[in-house]
């Protein structure tokens, strides 16, 4: 915040509270100079690293480079955005529109509180540049899969495995059977992936498990596929009818489709990069970002 305020072109700098996550930062630069829509830069200040990572692996400076958890995704890019604003301030009079820099603090967990802010600013913007780290060789990402997060909760009946196993209905056995069905929803040729990444269940080895659950990650390149997966997941029926299945979760980020508008912006960026003797490439990836909300 202090860095942002030290930049000549910067006007208002706001800290917006995000209960449970931290705070988002919104920086407005060159406001009042705008004839048209704004240019929006989005990034995030959270990382995938658990709390305490910095104590275990402190950041270090080596040959004028800083290394540490979360630098690549994406502290470095947040700093670069501020430097870009500072550089633009040097020829402030030539800038004919407002630039908004929005750094949210809950991107890695699905942007529960940041999403509305991003969508609000994106609606006012003619162009949105997402500060996420590039692919190898500095290639920008012009297409991203959409994502969904689901949890399957299985409720069976507990019983002593030695004394009266017939009275039990194993949630673990049921979950194992359902995982095969969930896995069958994969459709690699359409770019759809469904992954059961975490399972939990049971209490002791001599007890028929009353509870089990699975966390499911879903990715897709079209909205149709998103709907198909959601429908299929919600219509799973138990093999053992004494067991209950509860599906929680939903589609989180829509796909960022590589459409004409995205390509036009990429073309413009390529021209600018070429003027600086940099050949800008592009790629499409499976990981979603807040760019997905903007694209939709
Ligand atoms: Zn990121």
Short mmCIF file of C-alpha atoms in Angstrom, two decimals, residues 11-111:
data_model
loop_
_atom_site.label_atom_id
_atom_site.label_comp_id
_atom_site.label_asym_id
_atom_site.label_seq_id
_atom_site.Cartn_x
_atom_site.Cartn_y
_atom_site.Cartn_z
CA UNK A 11 -4.81 8.25 -6.77
CA UNK A 12 -6.88 6.25 -4.36
CA UNK A 13 -5.49 3.14 -2.66
CA UNK A 14 -8.06 1.08 -0.79
CA UNK A 15 -7.79 -1.86 1.57
CA UNK A 16 -10.95 -3.92 1.37
CA UNK A 17 -11.55 -6.38 4.15
CA UNK A 18 -12.09 -10.03 3.24
CA UNK A 19 -13.33 -11.83 6.38
CA UNK A 20 -11.41 -15.02 7.00
CA UNK A 21 -8.79 -14.33 4.31
CA UNK A 22 -7.17 -10.94 4.83
CA UNK A 23 -7.64 -7.88 2.70
CA UNK A 24 -7.84 -7.02 -0.97
CA UNK A 25 -6.01 -3.97 -2.32
CA UNK A 26 -7.41 -1.73 -5.04
CA UNK A 27 -5.19 0.90 -6.62
CA UNK A 28 -6.60 3.54 -8.96
CA UNK A 29 -4.15 5.32 -11.23
CA UNK A 30 -4.58 8.11 -13.78
CA UNK A 31 -8.21 8.51 -12.77
CA UNK A 32 -9.96 11.53 -14.15
CA UNK A 33 -7.90 11.18 -17.34
CA UNK A 34 -10.28 8.54 -18.64
CA UNK A 35 -12.19 9.15 -21.80
CA UNK A 36 -13.01 5.51 -22.40
CA UNK A 37 -13.16 2.46 -20.23
CA UNK A 38 -10.41 1.56 -17.82
CA UNK A 39 -7.59 -0.95 -18.14
CA UNK A 40 -7.73 -3.52 -15.36
CA UNK A 41 -4.75 -5.38 -13.96
CA UNK A 42 -5.58 -8.27 -11.63
CA UNK A 43 -3.37 -10.30 -9.36
CA UNK A 44 -3.45 -11.99 -5.98
CA UNK A 45 -1.44 -11.72 -2.77
CA UNK A 46 -2.20 -15.19 -1.38
CA UNK A 47 -0.10 -18.27 -2.23
CA UNK A 48 -0.60 -22.05 -2.22
CA UNK A 49 1.93 -22.45 0.59
CA UNK A 50 0.56 -23.28 4.06
CA UNK A 51 1.03 -20.89 6.96
CA UNK A 52 4.44 -21.24 8.50
CA UNK A 53 6.20 -22.00 5.18
CA UNK A 54 8.16 -18.79 5.44
CA UNK A 55 9.52 -19.80 8.84
CA UNK A 56 10.68 -23.14 7.40
CA UNK A 57 11.98 -21.72 4.15
CA UNK A 58 12.75 -18.04 4.64
CA UNK A 59 13.14 -15.91 1.52
CA UNK A 60 16.68 -15.15 0.44
CA UNK A 61 18.51 -12.78 -1.84
CA UNK A 62 20.98 -14.35 -4.24
CA UNK A 63 22.72 -12.58 -7.14
CA UNK A 64 20.10 -9.82 -7.07
CA UNK A 65 17.26 -12.31 -7.23
CA UNK A 66 14.81 -13.10 -4.45
CA UNK A 67 13.84 -16.72 -3.85
CA UNK A 68 11.09 -18.00 -1.57
CA UNK A 69 7.63 -19.57 -1.34
CA UNK A 70 5.08 -17.70 -3.44
CA UNK A 71 7.51 -15.46 -5.33
CA UNK A 72 6.70 -17.00 -8.73
CA UNK A 73 2.93 -17.10 -8.10
CA UNK A 74 2.84 -14.23 -7.67
CA UNK A 75 4.57 -11.72 -5.43
CA UNK A 76 7.03 -10.84 -8.20
CA UNK A 77 4.18 -9.99 -10.54
CA UNK A 78 2.46 -7.78 -7.95
CA UNK A 79 5.72 -5.85 -7.60
CA UNK A 80 6.08 -5.61 -11.40
CA UNK A 81 2.58 -4.17 -11.70
CA UNK A 82 3.55 -1.36 -9.32
CA UNK A 83 6.75 -0.75 -11.30
CA UNK A 84 4.70 -0.61 -14.52
CA UNK A 85 2.45 2.03 -12.95
CA UNK A 86 5.52 3.94 -11.82
CA UNK A 87 6.97 3.80 -15.34
CA UNK A 88 3.68 5.01 -16.82
CA UNK A 89 3.69 7.93 -14.38
CA UNK A 90 6.76 9.25 -16.19
CA UNK A 91 4.61 10.07 -19.21
CA UNK A 92 1.39 10.60 -17.33
CA UNK A 93 0.01 13.20 -19.77
CA UNK A 94 -0.08 10.70 -22.61
CA UNK A 95 -2.24 8.24 -20.70
CA UNK A 96 -5.86 8.59 -21.72
CA UNK A 97 -7.60 6.19 -19.42
CA UNK A 98 -7.81 5.02 -15.88
CA UNK A 99 -5.74 2.01 -14.83
CA UNK A 100 -7.03 -0.09 -11.95
CA UNK A 101 -4.80 -2.59 -10.18
CA UNK A 102 -6.74 -5.10 -8.10
CA UNK A 103 -4.82 -7.50 -5.86
CA UNK A 104 -7.10 -10.02 -4.17
CA UNK A 105 -6.21 -12.26 -1.24
CA UNK A 106 -8.31 -15.40 -1.81
CA UNK A 107 -7.53 -16.51 -5.38
CA UNK A 108 -5.96 -19.85 -4.49
CA UNK A 109 -9.03 -20.96 -2.54
CA UNK A 110 -11.54 -20.01 -5.26
CA UNK A 111 -12.01 -16.23 -4.82
#
